[in-house]
Amino acid sequence: MRVEYINPFVETSYRVLKEVLGDADVKRGDLYLKSTAMPVMGVAALVGLAGDVEGRVLFDMTYDTALAIASRMNGEKLPDFDDLAKATISELANLITAQAVTKLHELGFKFDLTPPALFAGEKMEIAALGGSNADEENVEALIVPLITEFGKIEVNVAIRERT
């Protein structure tokens, strides 16, 4: 995975979170790799990428973190993870991904993205990239933890150049 693909997602995630969370402190944790087939924390917004590169970006967090962020973004305490909270987390993923993809387009990379899909539940696992290549089972994702006062959000990027 080329660093040119990753940096816009890392930088944009950090900047957008600082912006939408107001005065909240956002810190970047240490990057690490893990298999693309892995459990998620409870709420995951997934955006697919297709074109010169293929893959996905996943924004992973606990229910409590997602609810706290949605509450802050809406300017009111949301009592539970309802349709408004779900739409808010989807919009957060959309904001980050759209701005990152704009940066990548400016660098000459051409690809499209899918609207965010939101997954919420316990003991969920996101599987590897689809396709017919046997090597896809070994695709790894770069994880960028962003720590806020509301909890941790893992920006999980699995992108590769199209073959």
PDB file of N, CA, C and O in Angstrom, residues 58-113:
ATOM      1  N   LEU A  58     -12.634   2.308   6.456  1.00  0.00           N
ATOM      2  CA  LEU A  58     -13.582   1.959   7.501  1.00  0.00           C
ATOM      3  C   LEU A  58     -13.323   2.856   8.703  1.00  0.00           C
ATOM      4  O   LEU A  58     -12.174   3.010   9.125  1.00  0.00           O
ATOM      5  N   PHE A  59     -14.369   3.453   9.231  1.00  0.00           N
ATOM      6  CA  PHE A  59     -14.281   4.267  10.440  1.00  0.00           C
ATOM      7  C   PHE A  59     -14.937   3.455  11.540  1.00  0.00           C
ATOM      8  O   PHE A  59     -16.144   3.255  11.534  1.00  0.00           O
ATOM      9  N   ASP A  60     -14.142   2.972  12.479  1.00  0.00           N
ATOM     10  CA  ASP A  60     -14.575   1.991  13.467  1.00  0.00           C
ATOM     11  C   ASP A  60     -14.540   2.608  14.864  1.00  0.00           C
ATOM     12  O   ASP A  60     -13.557   3.252  15.235  1.00  0.00           O
ATOM     13  N   MET A  61     -15.622   2.403  15.623  1.00  0.00           N
ATOM     14  CA  MET A  61     -15.703   2.955  16.980  1.00  0.00           C
ATOM     15  C   MET A  61     -16.725   2.170  17.793  1.00  0.00           C
ATOM     16  O   MET A  61     -17.510   1.402  17.239  1.00  0.00           O
ATOM     17  N   THR A  62     -16.722   2.396  19.097  1.00  0.00           N
ATOM     18  CA  THR A  62     -17.729   1.752  19.945  1.00  0.00           C
ATOM     19  C   THR A  62     -19.050   2.511  19.835  1.00  0.00           C
ATOM     20  O   THR A  62     -19.095   3.647  19.347  1.00  0.00           O
ATOM     21  N   TYR A  63     -20.132   1.882  20.311  1.00  0.00           N
ATOM     22  CA  TYR A  63     -21.438   2.554  20.361  1.00  0.00           C
ATOM     23  C   TYR A  63     -21.341   3.847  21.162  1.00  0.00           C
ATOM     24  O   TYR A  63     -21.880   4.874  20.752  1.00  0.00           O
ATOM     25  N   ASP A  64     -20.701   3.771  22.327  1.00  0.00           N
ATOM     26  CA  ASP A  64     -20.612   4.954  23.195  1.00  0.00           C
ATOM     27  C   ASP A  64     -19.889   6.105  22.495  1.00  0.00           C
ATOM     28  O   ASP A  64     -20.322   7.258  22.575  1.00  0.00           O
ATOM     29  N   THR A  65     -18.799   5.786  21.802  1.00  0.00           N
ATOM     30  CA  THR A  65     -18.061   6.818  21.071  1.00  0.00           C
ATOM     31  C   THR A  65     -18.911   7.391  19.945  1.00  0.00           C
ATOM     32  O   THR A  65     -19.000   8.611  19.782  1.00  0.00           O
ATOM     33  N   ALA A  66     -19.557   6.517  19.179  1.00  0.00           N
ATOM     34  CA  ALA A  66     -20.405   6.975  18.066  1.00  0.00           C
ATOM     35  C   ALA A  66     -21.543   7.865  18.578  1.00  0.00           C
ATOM     36  O   ALA A  66     -21.828   8.915  17.990  1.00  0.00           O
ATOM     37  N   LEU A  67     -22.157   7.477  19.674  1.00  0.00           N
ATOM     38  CA  LEU A  67     -23.269   8.256  20.228  1.00  0.00           C
ATOM     39  C   LEU A  67     -22.782   9.612  20.748  1.00  0.00           C
ATOM     40  O   LEU A  67     -23.427  10.646  20.521  1.00  0.00           O
ATOM     41  N   ALA A  68     -21.636   9.632  21.405  1.00  0.00           N
ATOM     42  CA  ALA A  68     -21.084  10.890  21.921  1.00  0.00           C
ATOM     43  C   ALA A  68     -20.708  11.831  20.778  1.00  0.00           C
ATOM     44  O   ALA A  68     -20.973  13.040  20.839  1.00  0.00           O
ATOM     45  N   ILE A  69     -20.100  11.302  19.735  1.00  0.00           N
ATOM     46  CA  ILE A  69     -19.723  12.134  18.581  1.00  0.00           C
ATOM     47  C   ILE A  69     -20.967  12.654  17.872  1.00  0.00           C
ATOM     48  O   ILE A  69     -21.053  13.835  17.522  1.00  0.00           O
ATOM     49  N   ALA A  70     -21.957  11.783  17.661  1.00  0.00           N
ATOM     50  CA  ALA A  70     -23.201  12.203  17.009  1.00  0.00           C
ATOM     51  C   ALA A  70     -23.899  13.280  17.838  1.00  0.00           C
ATOM     52  O   ALA A  70     -24.430  14.250  17.288  1.00  0.00           O
ATOM     53  N   SER A  71     -23.874  13.120  19.148  1.00  0.00           N
ATOM     54  CA  SER A  71     -24.485  14.126  20.025  1.00  0.00           C
ATOM     55  C   SER A  71     -23.785  15.470  19.876  1.00  0.00           C
ATOM     56  O   SER A  71     -24.430  16.513  19.733  1.00  0.00           O
ATOM     57  N   ARG A  72     -22.454  15.456  19.893  1.00  0.00           N
ATOM     58  CA  ARG A  72     -21.694  16.699  19.764  1.00  0.00           C
ATOM     59  C   ARG A  72     -21.962  17.354  18.410  1.00  0.00           C
ATOM     60  O   ARG A  72     -22.168  18.555  18.317  1.00  0.00           O
ATOM     61  N   MET A  73     -21.962  16.544  17.347  1.00  0.00           N
ATOM     62  CA  MET A  73     -22.170  17.096  16.005  1.00  0.00           C
ATOM     63  C   MET A  73     -23.572  17.690  15.834  1.00  0.00           C
ATOM     64  O   MET A  73     -23.756  18.616  15.057  1.00  0.00           O
ATOM     65  N   ASN A  74     -24.547  17.159  16.566  1.00  0.00           N
ATOM     66  CA  ASN A  74     -25.921  17.659  16.470  1.00  0.00           C
ATOM     67  C   ASN A  74     -26.240  18.734  17.503  1.00  0.00           C
ATOM     68  O   ASN A  74     -27.336  19.289  17.503  1.00  0.00           O
ATOM     69  N   GLY A  75     -25.298  18.999  18.409  1.00  0.00           N
ATOM     70  CA  GLY A  75     -25.508  20.035  19.406  1.00  0.00           C
ATOM     71  C   GLY A  75     -26.542  19.683  20.463  1.00  0.00           C
ATOM     72  O   GLY A  75     -27.106  20.566  21.104  1.00  0.00           O
ATOM     73  N   GLU A  76     -26.811  18.404  20.650  1.00  0.00           N
ATOM     74  CA  GLU A  76     -27.756  17.954  21.675  1.00  0.00           C
ATOM     75  C   GLU A  76     -27.410  16.532  22.094  1.00  0.00           C
ATOM     76  O   GLU A  76     -26.820  15.780  21.332  1.00  0.00           O
ATOM     77  N   LYS A  77     -27.765  16.189  23.320  1.00  0.00           N
ATOM     78  CA  LYS A  77     -27.498  14.834  23.813  1.00  0.00           C
ATOM     79  C   LYS A  77     -28.513  13.881  23.204  1.00  0.00           C
ATOM     80  O   LYS A  77     -29.705  13.998  23.446  1.00  0.00           O
ATOM     81  N   LEU A  78     -28.031  12.976  22.375  1.00  0.00           N
ATOM     82  CA  LEU A  78     -28.913  11.973  21.781  1.00  0.00           C
ATOM     83  C   LEU A  78     -29.041  10.815  22.763  1.00  0.00           C
ATOM     84  O   LEU A  78     -28.041  10.303  23.254  1.00  0.00           O
ATOM     85  N   PRO A  79     -30.274  10.399  23.068  1.00  0.00           N
ATOM     86  CA  PRO A  79     -30.465   9.363  24.082  1.00  0.00           C
ATOM     87  C   PRO A  79     -30.002   7.970  23.659  1.00  0.00           C
ATOM     88  O   PRO A  79     -29.543   7.184  24.472  1.00  0.00           O
ATOM     89  N   ASP A  80     -30.141   7.655  22.379  1.00  0.00           N
ATOM     90  CA  ASP A  80     -29.653   6.363  21.908  1.00  0.00           C
ATOM     91  C   ASP A  80     -29.205   6.439  20.459  1.00  0.00           C
ATOM     92  O   ASP A  80     -29.382   7.458  19.800  1.00  0.00           O
ATOM     93  N   PHE A  81     -28.624   5.353  20.006  1.00  0.00           N
ATOM     94  CA  PHE A  81     -28.065   5.312  18.660  1.00  0.00           C
ATOM     95  C   PHE A  81     -29.196   5.066  17.658  1.00  0.00           C
ATOM     96  O   PHE A  81     -29.366   3.976  17.128  1.00  0.00           O
ATOM     97  N   ASP A  82     -29.960   6.131  17.420  1.00  0.00           N
ATOM     98  CA  ASP A  82     -31.139   6.062  16.558  1.00  0.00           C
ATOM     99  C   ASP A  82     -30.786   6.464  15.123  1.00  0.00           C
ATOM    100  O   ASP A  82     -29.621   6.582  14.776  1.00  0.00           O
ATOM    101  N   ASP A  83     -31.819   6.702  14.302  1.00  0.00           N
ATOM    102  CA  ASP A  83     -31.589   7.049  12.897  1.00  0.00           C
ATOM    103  C   ASP A  83     -30.779   8.331  12.738  1.00  0.00           C
ATOM    104  O   ASP A  83     -29.937   8.428  11.849  1.00  0.00           O
ATOM    105  N   LEU A  84     -31.023   9.333  13.601  1.00  0.00           N
ATOM    106  CA  LEU A  84     -30.263  10.583  13.518  1.00  0.00           C
ATOM    107  C   LEU A  84     -28.787  10.333  13.819  1.00  0.00           C
ATOM    108  O   LEU A  84     -27.903  10.836  13.119  1.00  0.00           O
ATOM    109  N   ALA A  85     -28.509   9.546  14.851  1.00  0.00           N
ATOM    110  CA  ALA A  85     -27.123   9.229  15.204  1.00  0.00           C
ATOM    111  C   ALA A  85     -26.443   8.459  14.069  1.00  0.00           C
ATOM    112  O   ALA A  85     -25.304   8.749  13.704  1.00  0.00           O
ATOM    113  N   LYS A  86     -27.152   7.506  13.491  1.00  0.00           N
ATOM    114  CA  LYS A  86     -26.600   6.717  12.381  1.00  0.00           C
ATOM    115  C   LYS A  86     -26.299   7.614  11.183  1.00  0.00           C
ATOM    116  O   LYS A  86     -25.236   7.513  10.565  1.00  0.00           O
ATOM    117  N   ALA A  87     -27.241   8.493  10.853  1.00  0.00           N
ATOM    118  CA  ALA A  87     -27.039   9.406   9.720  1.00  0.00           C
ATOM    119  C   ALA A  87     -25.857  10.340   9.979  1.00  0.00           C
ATOM    120  O   ALA A  87     -25.100  10.660   9.057  1.00  0.00           O
ATOM    121  N   THR A  88     -25.694  10.758  11.224  1.00  0.00           N
ATOM    122  CA  THR A  88     -24.595  11.666  11.575  1.00  0.00           C
ATOM    123  C   THR A  88     -23.243  10.982  11.415  1.00  0.00           C
ATOM    124  O   THR A  88     -22.310  11.571  10.852  1.00  0.00           O
ATOM    125  N   ILE A  89     -23.117   9.749  11.877  1.00  0.00           N
ATOM    126  CA  ILE A  89     -21.852   9.022  11.736  1.00  0.00           C
ATOM    127  C   ILE A  89     -21.574   8.729  10.261  1.00  0.00           C
ATOM    128  O   ILE A  89     -20.437   8.835   9.794  1.00  0.00           O
ATOM    129  N   SER A  90     -22.609   8.409   9.508  1.00  0.00           N
ATOM    130  CA  SER A  90     -22.438   8.206   8.057  1.00  0.00           C
ATOM    131  C   SER A  90     -21.953   9.491   7.394  1.00  0.00           C
ATOM    132  O   SER A  90     -21.078   9.465   6.520  1.00  0.00           O
ATOM    133  N   GLU A  91     -22.513  10.610   7.804  1.00  0.00           N
ATOM    134  CA  GLU A  91     -22.105  11.896   7.226  1.00  0.00           C
ATOM    135  C   GLU A  91     -20.666  12.240   7.602  1.00  0.00           C
ATOM    136  O   GLU A  91     -19.924  12.782   6.790  1.00  0.00           O
ATOM    137  N   LEU A  92     -20.249  11.906   8.815  1.00  0.00           N
ATOM    138  CA  LEU A  92     -18.864  12.115   9.224  1.00  0.00           C
ATOM    139  C   LEU A  92     -17.925  11.320   8.303  1.00  0.00           C
ATOM    140  O   LEU A  92     -16.933  11.860   7.804  1.00  0.00           O
ATOM    141  N   ALA A  93     -18.252  10.062   8.057  1.00  0.00           N
ATOM    142  CA  ALA A  93     -17.441   9.233   7.159  1.00  0.00           C
ATOM    143  C   ALA A  93     -17.432   9.827   5.752  1.00  0.00           C
ATOM    144  O   ALA A  93     -16.393   9.852   5.080  1.00  0.00           O
ATOM    145  N   ASN A  94     -18.575  10.324   5.310  1.00  0.00           N
ATOM    146  CA  ASN A  94     -18.692  10.923   3.985  1.00  0.00           C
ATOM    147  C   ASN A  94     -17.833  12.183   3.870  1.00  0.00           C
ATOM    148  O   ASN A  94     -17.119  12.371   2.877  1.00  0.00           O
ATOM    149  N   LEU A  95     -17.874  13.034   4.881  1.00  0.00           N
ATOM    150  CA  LEU A  95     -17.072  14.264   4.897  1.00  0.00           C
ATOM    151  C   LEU A  95     -15.585  13.954   4.784  1.00  0.00           C
ATOM    152  O   LEU A  95     -14.875  14.536   3.969  1.00  0.00           O
ATOM    153  N   ILE A  96     -15.135  13.050   5.622  1.00  0.00           N
ATOM    154  CA  ILE A  96     -13.709  12.709   5.651  1.00  0.00           C
ATOM    155  C   ILE A  96     -13.280  12.099   4.326  1.00  0.00           C
ATOM    156  O   ILE A  96     -12.291  12.517   3.719  1.00  0.00           O
ATOM    157  N   THR A  97     -14.036  11.114   3.861  1.00  0.00           N
ATOM    158  CA  THR A  97     -13.643  10.403   2.651  1.00  0.00           C
ATOM    159  C   THR A  97     -13.689  11.305   1.427  1.00  0.00           C
ATOM    160  O   THR A  97     -12.779  11.276   0.590  1.00  0.00           O
ATOM    161  N   ALA A  98     -14.718  12.121   1.304  1.00  0.00           N
ATOM    162  CA  ALA A  98     -14.834  13.014   0.148  1.00  0.00           C
ATOM    163  C   ALA A  98     -13.664  13.991   0.094  1.00  0.00           C
ATOM    164  O   ALA A  98     -13.089  14.227  -0.982  1.00  0.00           O
ATOM    165  N   GLN A  99     -13.274  14.544   1.233  1.00  0.00           N
ATOM    166  CA  GLN A  99     -12.157  15.485   1.247  1.00  0.00           C
ATOM    167  C   GLN A  99     -10.831  14.778   0.951  1.00  0.00           C
ATOM    168  O   GLN A  99      -9.968  15.326   0.254  1.00  0.00           O
ATOM    169  N   ALA A 100     -10.669  13.566   1.453  1.00  0.00           N
ATOM    170  CA  ALA A 100      -9.441  12.812   1.175  1.00  0.00           C
ATOM    171  C   ALA A 100      -9.353  12.449  -0.306  1.00  0.00           C
ATOM    172  O   ALA A 100      -8.293  12.564  -0.927  1.00  0.00           O
ATOM    173  N   VAL A 101     -10.471  12.030  -0.878  1.00  0.00           N
ATOM    174  CA  VAL A 101     -10.493  11.663  -2.295  1.00  0.00           C
ATOM    175  C   VAL A 101     -10.235  12.891  -3.166  1.00  0.00           C
ATOM    176  O   VAL A 101      -9.535  12.802  -4.186  1.00  0.00           O
ATOM    177  N   THR A 102     -10.739  14.054  -2.760  1.00  0.00           N
ATOM    178  CA  THR A 102     -10.455  15.290  -3.501  1.00  0.00           C
ATOM    179  C   THR A 102      -8.949  15.547  -3.528  1.00  0.00           C
ATOM    180  O   THR A 102      -8.384  15.880  -4.572  1.00  0.00           O
ATOM    181  N   LYS A 103      -8.285  15.361  -2.386  1.00  0.00           N
ATOM    182  CA  LYS A 103      -6.825  15.529  -2.343  1.00  0.00           C
ATOM    183  C   LYS A 103      -6.133  14.540  -3.273  1.00  0.00           C
ATOM    184  O   LYS A 103      -5.189  14.887  -3.977  1.00  0.00           O
ATOM    185  N   LEU A 104      -6.603  13.299  -3.283  1.00  0.00           N
ATOM    186  CA  LEU A 104      -5.999  12.281  -4.142  1.00  0.00           C
ATOM    187  C   LEU A 104      -6.226  12.594  -5.620  1.00  0.00           C
ATOM    188  O   LEU A 104      -5.339  12.376  -6.440  1.00  0.00           O
ATOM    189  N   HIS A 105      -7.397  13.113  -5.959  1.00  0.00           N
ATOM    190  CA  HIS A 105      -7.668  13.516  -7.344  1.00  0.00           C
ATOM    191  C   HIS A 105      -6.699  14.622  -7.761  1.00  0.00           C
ATOM    192  O   HIS A 105      -6.210  14.628  -8.893  1.00  0.00           O
ATOM    193  N   GLU A 106      -6.426  15.563  -6.850  1.00  0.00           N
ATOM    194  CA  GLU A 106      -5.482  16.649  -7.141  1.00  0.00           C
ATOM    195  C   GLU A 106      -4.070  16.112  -7.386  1.00  0.00           C
ATOM    196  O   GLU A 106      -3.280  16.734  -8.089  1.00  0.00           O
ATOM    197  N   LEU A 107      -3.748  14.948  -6.813  1.00  0.00           N
ATOM    198  CA  LEU A 107      -2.443  14.317  -7.013  1.00  0.00           C
ATOM    199  C   LEU A 107      -2.415  13.436  -8.268  1.00  0.00           C
ATOM    200  O   LEU A 107      -1.410  12.806  -8.566  1.00  0.00           O
ATOM    201  N   GLY A 108      -3.559  13.377  -8.974  1.00  0.00           N
ATOM    202  CA  GLY A 108      -3.612  12.619 -10.223  1.00  0.00           C
ATOM    203  C   GLY A 108      -4.203  11.232 -10.123  1.00  0.00           C
ATOM    204  O   GLY A 108      -4.285  10.517 -11.118  1.00  0.00           O
ATOM    205  N   PHE A 109      -4.630  10.811  -8.937  1.00  0.00           N
ATOM    206  CA  PHE A 109      -5.257   9.503  -8.787  1.00  0.00           C
ATOM    207  C   PHE A 109      -6.731   9.630  -9.131  1.00  0.00           C
ATOM    208  O   PHE A 109      -7.395  10.581  -8.713  1.00  0.00           O
ATOM    209  N   LYS A 110      -7.250   8.681  -9.884  1.00  0.00           N
ATOM    210  CA  LYS A 110      -8.645   8.733 -10.313  1.00  0.00           C
ATOM    211  C   LYS A 110      -9.406   7.522  -9.783  1.00  0.00           C
ATOM    212  O   LYS A 110      -9.072   6.387 -10.118  1.00  0.00           O
ATOM    213  N   PHE A 111     -10.370   7.791  -8.942  1.00  0.00           N
ATOM    214  CA  PHE A 111     -11.259   6.727  -8.504  1.00  0.00           C
ATOM    215  C   PHE A 111     -12.517   7.319  -7.896  1.00  0.00           C
ATOM    216  O   PHE A 111     -12.582   8.502  -7.589  1.00  0.00           O
ATOM    217  N   ASP A 112     -13.518   6.486  -7.770  1.00  0.00           N
ATOM    218  CA  ASP A 112     -14.805   6.881  -7.219  1.00  0.00           C
ATOM    219  C   ASP A 112     -14.994   6.223  -5.873  1.00  0.00           C
ATOM    220  O   ASP A 112     -14.306   5.264  -5.521  1.00  0.00           O
ATOM    221  N   LEU A 113     -15.956   6.734  -5.128  1.00  0.00           N
ATOM    222  CA  LEU A 113     -16.260   6.129  -3.848  1.00  0.00           C
ATOM    223  C   LEU A 113     -17.741   5.834  -3.747  1.00  0.00           C
ATOM    224  O   LEU A 113     -18.560   6.451  -4.411  1.00  0.00           O
TER     225      LEU A 113
END
